[in-house]
PDB file of C-alpha atoms in Angstrom:
ATOM      1  CA  MET C   1       1.824  39.183 110.337  1.00 48.00           C
ATOM      2  CA  LYS C   2       5.015  37.246 109.366  1.00 52.00           C
ATOM      3  CA  LEU C   3       6.774  36.894 106.128  1.00 52.00           C
ATOM      4  CA  PHE C   4       7.594  33.239 105.265  1.00 48.00           C
ATOM      5  CA  PRO C   5      10.441  32.438 103.058  1.00 50.00           C
ATOM      6  CA  LEU C   6       8.939  29.998 100.100  1.00 48.00           C
ATOM      7  CA  VAL C   7      12.112  29.802  98.406  1.00 47.00           C
ATOM      8  CA  LEU C   8      15.795  30.339  99.165  1.00 47.00           C
ATOM      9  CA  LEU C   9      18.447  29.758  96.540  1.00 47.00           C
ATOM     10  CA  LEU C  10      21.989  30.514  97.519  1.00 45.00           C
ATOM     11  CA  ILE C  11      24.730  29.908  94.912  1.00 43.00           C
ATOM     12  CA  ALA C  12      28.362  30.855  95.310  1.00 42.00           C
ATOM     13  CA  ALA C  13      30.678  30.736  92.498  1.00 41.00           C
ATOM     14  CA  GLN C  14      34.312  31.075  93.809  1.00 43.00           C
ATOM     15  CA  VAL C  15      35.909  31.381  90.660  1.00 43.00           C
ATOM     16  CA  THR C  16      33.987  34.192  89.525  1.00 53.00           C
ATOM     17  CA  ALA C  17      33.460  35.568  93.204  1.00 67.00           C
ATOM     18  CA  GLN C  18      29.910  35.776  92.439  1.00 78.00           C
ATOM     19  CA  LYS C  19      26.812  34.951  94.768  1.00 83.00           C
ATOM     20  CA  LYS C  20      23.311  34.933  93.707  1.00 88.00           C
ATOM     21  CA  VAL C  21      20.170  34.739  96.154  1.00 88.00           C
ATOM     22  CA  HIS C  22      16.565  34.072  95.255  1.00 92.00           C
ATOM     23  CA  LYS C  23      13.879  34.870  97.888  1.00 92.00           C
ATOM     24  CA  VAL C  24       9.874  34.693  97.441  1.00 93.00           C
ATOM     25  CA  LEU C  25       7.874  36.201 100.382  1.00 91.00           C
ATOM     26  CA  LEU C  26       4.528  36.073 101.117  1.00 83.00           C
ATOM     27  CA  GLY C  27       3.332  39.684 100.719  1.00 76.00           C
ATOM     28  CA  GLU C  28      -0.369  39.721 101.174  1.00 80.00           C
ATOM     29  CA  SER C  29      -0.603  42.316 104.102  1.00 87.00           C
ATOM     30  CA  VAL C  30       2.311  44.300 103.075  1.00 93.00           C
ATOM     31  CA  LYS C  31       1.142  47.854 101.923  1.00 94.00           C
ATOM     32  CA  LEU C  32       4.399  49.504 101.627  1.00 97.00           C
ATOM     33  CA  ILE C  33       7.884  48.153 100.293  1.00 97.00           C
ATOM     34  CA  GLN C  34      10.999  50.222 101.008  1.00 98.00           C
ATOM     35  CA  VAL C  35      14.177  49.556  99.033  1.00 98.00           C
ATOM     36  CA  ASN C  36      17.358  50.519 100.619  1.00 96.00           C
ATOM     37  CA  ALA C  37      19.760  50.912  97.409  1.00 95.00           C
ATOM     38  CA  GLU C  38      22.392  52.523  99.161  1.00 91.00           C
ATOM     39  CA  ASN C  39      24.688  49.608  98.606  1.00 89.00           C
ATOM     40  CA  CYS C  40      23.405  48.590  95.263  1.00 92.00           C
ATOM     41  CA  TYR C  41      24.325  49.859  91.404  1.00 93.00           C
ATOM     42  CA  GLU C  42      21.299  48.628  89.997  1.00 97.00           C
ATOM     43  CA  VAL C  43      17.778  47.912  91.346  1.00 98.00           C
ATOM     44  CA  ILE C  44      15.132  46.573  88.811  1.00 98.00           C
ATOM     45  CA  LEU C  45      11.382  46.851  89.632  1.00 98.00           C
ATOM     46  CA  GLU C  46       8.567  45.026  88.127  1.00 98.00           C
ATOM     47  CA  THR C  47       4.816  44.588  88.849  1.00 97.00           C
ATOM     48  CA  GLY C  48       2.608  41.543  88.082  1.00 94.00           C
ATOM     49  CA  ASP C  49      -0.384  39.757  88.831  1.00 93.00           C
ATOM     50  CA  ASN C  50       1.543  37.241  91.525  1.00 89.00           C
ATOM     51  CA  GLU C  51       0.392  37.723  95.174  1.00 90.00           C
ATOM     52  CA  GLU C  52       4.376  37.049  96.161  1.00 94.00           C
ATOM     53  CA  ILE C  53       7.259  39.300  96.256  1.00 96.00           C
ATOM     54  CA  GLU C  54      10.249  37.908  94.635  1.00 96.00           C
ATOM     55  CA  VAL C  55      13.690  39.314  95.346  1.00 95.00           C
ATOM     56  CA  ASP C  56      16.988  38.576  93.223  1.00 94.00           C
ATOM     57  CA  ALA C  57      20.288  39.745  94.506  1.00 91.00           C
ATOM     58  CA  GLN C  58      23.478  39.237  92.466  1.00 90.00           C
ATOM     59  CA  MET C  59      26.605  39.881  94.446  1.00 83.00           C
ATOM     60  CA  ASP C  60      30.014  40.312  92.943  1.00 79.00           C
ATOM     61  CA  GLY C  61      33.629  40.961  94.201  1.00 67.00           C
ATOM     62  CA  GLU C  62      36.122  40.061  96.201  1.00 68.00           C
ATOM     63  CA  TYR C  63      34.039  39.945  99.427  1.00 63.00           C
ATOM     64  CA  SER C  64      30.859  38.732  97.659  1.00 60.00           C
ATOM     65  CA  ASP C  65      30.896  35.815 100.302  1.00 67.00           C
ATOM     66  CA  ASP C  66      30.359  38.663 103.052  1.00 67.00           C
ATOM     67  CA  LEU C  67      27.490  40.224 101.484  1.00 77.00           C
ATOM     68  CA  GLN C  68      23.754  39.256 102.383  1.00 80.00           C
ATOM     69  CA  MET C  69      20.417  40.358 101.312  1.00 86.00           C
ATOM     70  CA  LYS C  70      18.571  42.239 103.822  1.00 88.00           C
ATOM     71  CA  VAL C  71      15.033  41.636 104.609  1.00 91.00           C
ATOM     72  CA  SER C  72      12.919  43.245 107.734  1.00 92.00           C
ATOM     73  CA  GLU C  73       9.281  44.028 108.504  1.00 91.00           C
ATOM     74  CA  VAL C  74       7.761  46.671 110.442  1.00 90.00           C
ATOM     75  CA  GLY C  75       4.012  46.405 110.514  1.00 91.00           C
ATOM     76  CA  ASN C  76       2.592  46.478 107.042  1.00 93.00           C
ATOM     77  CA  THR C  77       6.017  47.859 105.778  1.00 96.00           C
ATOM     78  CA  LEU C  78       8.571  45.502 104.340  1.00 96.00           C
ATOM     79  CA  VAL C  79      12.099  46.789 104.288  1.00 96.00           C
ATOM     80  CA  LEU C  80      14.505  45.095 101.408  1.00 96.00           C
ATOM     81  CA  GLY C  81      18.343  45.655 101.111  1.00 91.00           C
ATOM     82  CA  ALA C  82      21.666  44.513 100.651  1.00 86.00           C
ATOM     83  CA  GLY C  83      25.052  44.751 102.309  1.00 77.00           C
ATOM     84  CA  PHE C  84      27.810  43.441 104.568  1.00 72.00           C
ATOM     85  CA  GLN C  85      27.013  40.829 107.089  1.00 64.00           C
ATOM     86  CA  PRO C  86      27.186  42.289 110.741  1.00 57.00           C
ATOM     87  CA  VAL C  87      29.945  39.912 111.637  1.00 54.00           C
ATOM     88  CA  PHE C  88      32.131  41.228 108.665  1.00 53.00           C
ATOM     89  CA  LYS C  89      35.429  42.444 109.405  1.00 56.00           C
ATOM     90  CA  ASN C  90      37.675  44.014 106.692  1.00 59.00           C
ATOM     91  CA  PRO C  91      41.176  43.053 106.380  1.00 54.00           C
ATOM     92  CA  ASN C  92      41.910  46.464 105.094  1.00 57.00           C
ATOM     93  CA  ASP C  93      39.340  49.120 105.875  1.00 54.00           C
ATOM     94  CA  LYS C  94      35.579  49.350 104.773  1.00 50.00           C
ATOM     95  CA  LEU C  95      36.046  52.147 102.326  1.00 47.00           C
ATOM     96  CA  SER C  96      38.233  49.581 100.145  1.00 47.00           C
ATOM     97  CA  ALA C  97      35.675  46.870 100.585  1.00 43.00           C
ATOM     98  CA  HIS C  98      32.965  48.740  99.085  1.00 46.00           C
ATOM     99  CA  LYS C  99      35.155  49.379  96.165  1.00 49.00           C
ATOM    100  CA  VAL C 100      35.444  45.671  95.031  1.00 49.00           C
ATOM    101  CA  VAL C 101      31.768  44.684  95.478  1.00 66.00           C
ATOM    102  CA  SER C 102      28.849  45.277  93.167  1.00 85.00           C
ATOM    103  CA  ILE C 103      25.304  44.411  94.296  1.00 91.00           C
ATOM    104  CA  ALA C 104      22.181  44.208  91.889  1.00 94.00           C
ATOM    105  CA  LEU C 105      18.486  43.896  92.765  1.00 96.00           C
ATOM    106  CA  LYS C 106      15.656  42.747  90.984  1.00 97.00           C
ATOM    107  CA  ILE C 107      12.283  42.841  92.763  1.00 97.00           C
ATOM    108  CA  LYS C 108       8.983  41.450  91.057  1.00 97.00           C
ATOM    109  CA  LEU C 109       6.088  42.668  93.506  1.00 96.00           C
ATOM    110  CA  PRO C 110       2.186  42.524  93.158  1.00 95.00           C
ATOM    111  CA  LYS C 111       0.362  45.430  91.258  1.00 95.00           C
ATOM    112  CA  TYR C 112      -0.666  48.662  93.201  1.00 95.00           C
ATOM    113  CA  LYS C 113       1.578  48.560  96.072  1.00 96.00           C
ATOM    114  CA  SER C 114       3.109  51.763  97.557  1.00 97.00           C
ATOM    115  CA  VAL C 115       7.136  51.753  97.017  1.00 98.00           C
ATOM    116  CA  GLN C 116       9.915  53.613  98.154  1.00 98.00           C
ATOM    117  CA  VAL C 117      13.610  53.647  96.777  1.00 98.00           C
ATOM    118  CA  PHE C 118      16.695  55.557  98.203  1.00 97.00           C
ATOM    119  CA  GLY C 119      20.176  55.479  97.291  1.00 95.00           C
ATOM    120  CA  ASN C 120      22.937  57.517  95.925  1.00 93.00           C
ATOM    121  CA  SER C 121      24.554  56.158  92.723  1.00 93.00           C
ATOM    122  CA  SER C 122      22.195  53.627  91.959  1.00 95.00           C
ATOM    123  CA  ARG C 123      20.599  52.876  88.572  1.00 97.00           C
ATOM    124  CA  VAL C 124      16.874  52.338  89.276  1.00 98.00           C
ATOM    125  CA  ILE C 125      14.796  50.811  86.426  1.00 99.00           C
ATOM    126  CA  ALA C 126      11.000  50.625  86.885  1.00 99.00           C
ATOM    127  CA  PHE C 127       8.344  48.946  84.884  1.00 98.00           C
ATOM    128  CA  GLY C 128       4.437  48.594  85.958  1.00 97.00           C
ATOM    129  CA  ASP C 129       1.554  49.785  87.969  1.00 97.00           C
ATOM    130  CA  TYR C 130       2.094  51.147  91.436  1.00 98.00           C
ATOM    131  CA  LEU C 131      -0.506  52.563  93.980  1.00 97.00           C
ATOM    132  CA  LYS C 132       2.684  55.328  94.327  1.00 98.00           C
ATOM    133  CA  LEU C 133       6.391  54.999  93.577  1.00 98.00           C
ATOM    134  CA  ASP C 134       8.600  57.391  95.410  1.00 99.00           C
ATOM    135  CA  VAL C 135      12.616  57.219  94.337  1.00 99.00           C
ATOM    136  CA  THR C 136      14.971  59.512  96.078  1.00 98.00           C
ATOM    137  CA  LEU C 137      18.458  59.200  94.400  1.00 98.00           C
ATOM    138  CA  SER C 138      21.978  61.417  94.775  1.00 96.00           C
ATOM    139  CA  ASP C 139      23.812  61.083  91.421  1.00 95.00           C
ATOM    140  CA  GLY C 140      22.039  57.828  90.566  1.00 95.00           C
ATOM    141  CA  THR C 141      19.949  57.550  87.364  1.00 98.00           C
ATOM    142  CA  CYS C 142      15.967  56.626  87.210  1.00 98.00           C
ATOM    143  CA  GLU C 143      14.359  55.207  84.459  1.00 98.00           C
ATOM    144  CA  LEU C 144      10.554  54.992  84.424  1.00 98.00           C
ATOM    145  CA  HIS C 145       8.735  52.644  81.830  1.00 98.00           C
ATOM    146  CA  ASN C 146       5.099  53.319  81.290  1.00 96.00           C
ATOM    147  CA  ILE C 147       4.498  53.742  85.184  1.00 96.00           C
ATOM    148  CA  SER C 148       1.151  54.001  86.707  1.00 92.00           C
ATOM    149  CA  GLN C 149      -0.222  55.551  88.872  1.00 92.00           C
ATOM    150  CA  ALA C 150       1.669  58.363  90.863  1.00 97.00           C
ATOM    151  CA  VAL C 151       5.281  58.784  90.546  1.00 98.00           C
ATOM    152  CA  ASN C 152       7.940  61.163  92.428  1.00 98.00           C
ATOM    153  CA  VAL C 153      11.258  61.206  91.681  1.00 99.00           C
ATOM    154  CA  ARG C 154      13.762  63.323  93.004  1.00 98.00           C
ATOM    155  CA  THR C 155      17.906  63.344  92.407  1.00 98.00           C
ATOM    156  CA  GLN C 156      20.788  65.733  93.116  1.00 98.00           C
ATOM    157  CA  SER C 157      22.634  65.154  89.742  1.00 98.00           C
ATOM    158  CA  GLY C 158      21.060  61.884  88.457  1.00 98.00           C
ATOM    159  CA  ASN C 159      19.222  62.043  85.403  1.00 98.00           C
ATOM    160  CA  ILE C 160      15.461  61.049  85.266  1.00 99.00           C
ATOM    161  CA  VAL C 161      14.255  59.322  81.936  1.00 99.00           C
ATOM    162  CA  VAL C 162      10.686  58.769  81.445  1.00 98.00           C
ATOM    163  CA  TYR C 163       8.894  56.560  78.677  1.00 98.00           C
ATOM    164  CA  ALA C 164       5.021  57.101  78.923  1.00 97.00           C
ATOM    165  CA  ASN C 165       2.195  57.208  76.500  1.00 96.00           C
ATOM    166  CA  ARG C 166      -0.247  59.386  78.471  1.00 95.00           C
ATOM    167  CA  ALA C 167       0.468  61.134  81.565  1.00 97.00           C
ATOM    168  CA  THR C 168       0.356  64.334  83.808  1.00 97.00           C
ATOM    169  CA  ILE C 169       3.886  65.598  84.075  1.00 98.00           C
ATOM    170  CA  SER C 170       5.391  67.820  86.378  1.00 98.00           C
ATOM    171  CA  ALA C 171       8.955  68.027  85.851  1.00 98.00           C
ATOM    172  CA  GLU C 172      11.787  70.780  86.869  1.00 98.00           C
ATOM    173  CA  THR C 173      15.570  70.529  86.635  1.00 98.00           C
ATOM    174  CA  LYS C 174      17.462  73.974  88.244  1.00 98.00           C
ATOM    175  CA  TYR C 175      20.688  73.495  86.291  1.00 98.00           C
ATOM    176  CA  GLY C 176      20.252  70.368  84.170  1.00 98.00           C
ATOM    177  CA  GLN C 177      18.797  70.095  80.494  1.00 98.00           C
ATOM    178  CA  TYR C 178      14.877  69.451  80.067  1.00 97.00           C
ATOM    179  CA  LYS C 179      14.319  67.642  77.106  1.00 97.00           C
ATOM    180  CA  LYS C 180      10.897  66.368  76.355  1.00 95.00           C
ATOM    181  CA  ASP C 181       8.362  64.811  73.517  1.00 96.00           C
ATOM    182  CA  THR C 182       4.779  65.845  73.855  1.00 95.00           C
ATOM    183  CA  ILE C 183       3.076  63.694  75.709  1.00 96.00           C
ATOM    184  CA  PRO C 184      -0.589  64.027  76.125  1.00 96.00           C
ATOM    185  CA  ASN C 185      -2.305  64.366  79.563  1.00 96.00           C
ATOM    186  CA  GLY C 186      -3.614  61.388  81.174  1.00 95.00           C
ATOM    187  CA  PHE C 187      -4.398  59.635  84.595  1.00 95.00           C
ATOM    188  CA  ASN C 188      -0.943  58.672  85.496  1.00 96.00           C
ATOM    189  CA  SER C 189       0.909  61.420  87.467  1.00 97.00           C
ATOM    190  CA  TYR C 190       4.592  62.106  87.362  1.00 98.00           C
ATOM    191  CA  LYS C 191       6.345  64.431  89.553  1.00 98.00           C
ATOM    192  CA  LEU C 192      10.184  65.042  88.791  1.00 99.00           C
ATOM    193  CA  ASN C 193      12.630  66.990  90.144  1.00 99.00           C
ATOM    194  CA  SER C 194      16.325  67.556  89.968  1.00 98.00           C
ATOM    195  CA  VAL C 195      19.122  69.947  90.699  1.00 98.00           C
ATOM    196  CA  THR C 196      21.839  69.227  88.242  1.00 98.00           C
ATOM    197  CA  GLY C 197      20.340  66.183  86.288  1.00 98.00           C
ATOM    198  CA  ASN C 198      18.917  66.244  83.054  1.00 98.00           C
ATOM    199  CA  ILE C 199      15.004  65.258  82.898  1.00 99.00           C
ATOM    200  CA  ILE C 200      14.136  63.390  79.328  1.00 98.00           C
ATOM    201  CA  LEU C 201      10.587  62.508  78.360  1.00 98.00           C
ATOM    202  CA  ASN C 202       9.988  59.928  75.830  1.00 98.00           C
ATOM    203  CA  LYS C 203       6.491  59.156  74.021  1.00 97.00           C
ATOM    204  CA  THR C 204       5.590  55.731  73.785  1.00 96.00           C
ATOM    205  CA  GLU C 205       2.964  54.099  71.424  1.00 86.00           C
TER     206      GLU C 205
END
């Protein structure tokens, strides 16, 4: 199975050192979507009735022209991310290059797919319906807005914030604070774990 790019827009603004990339991929046979957020400061996930997978990347900074959206496929797994092009040679050092770039991804995908997100300092914001959503972060923050069906979030020091109407929630933070509204049990399942991050549960109407 091959993914055919339907749309590829590339806009570079030299004045603001910003690059935007938009891709639409056919994803009927995709069962699992993995998002490598290690180079991203923000990842927004949304689900819809569309059959395609839409990815928007905004890349800012001095080296924005040397950044690219990364898309690969292994079987029924689609891997998404962004980072420096393989041919990039930093005139200084790679660490300094990372200090002056910022990458944000917005991904819209069909409902009831399995999604895995892993990163360091990324802010992950998720909306919609998933077969399973798995998020692993270091000091990044994860926000979940009325997610269904199964969610598993793990952070080292990042906060986990949940907005839900009904859900069965298992939450544990070893050294952080646990603040919660009373949320009735429901079909959707949340498993939340952090070492030093706070876990905050908010009841929605």
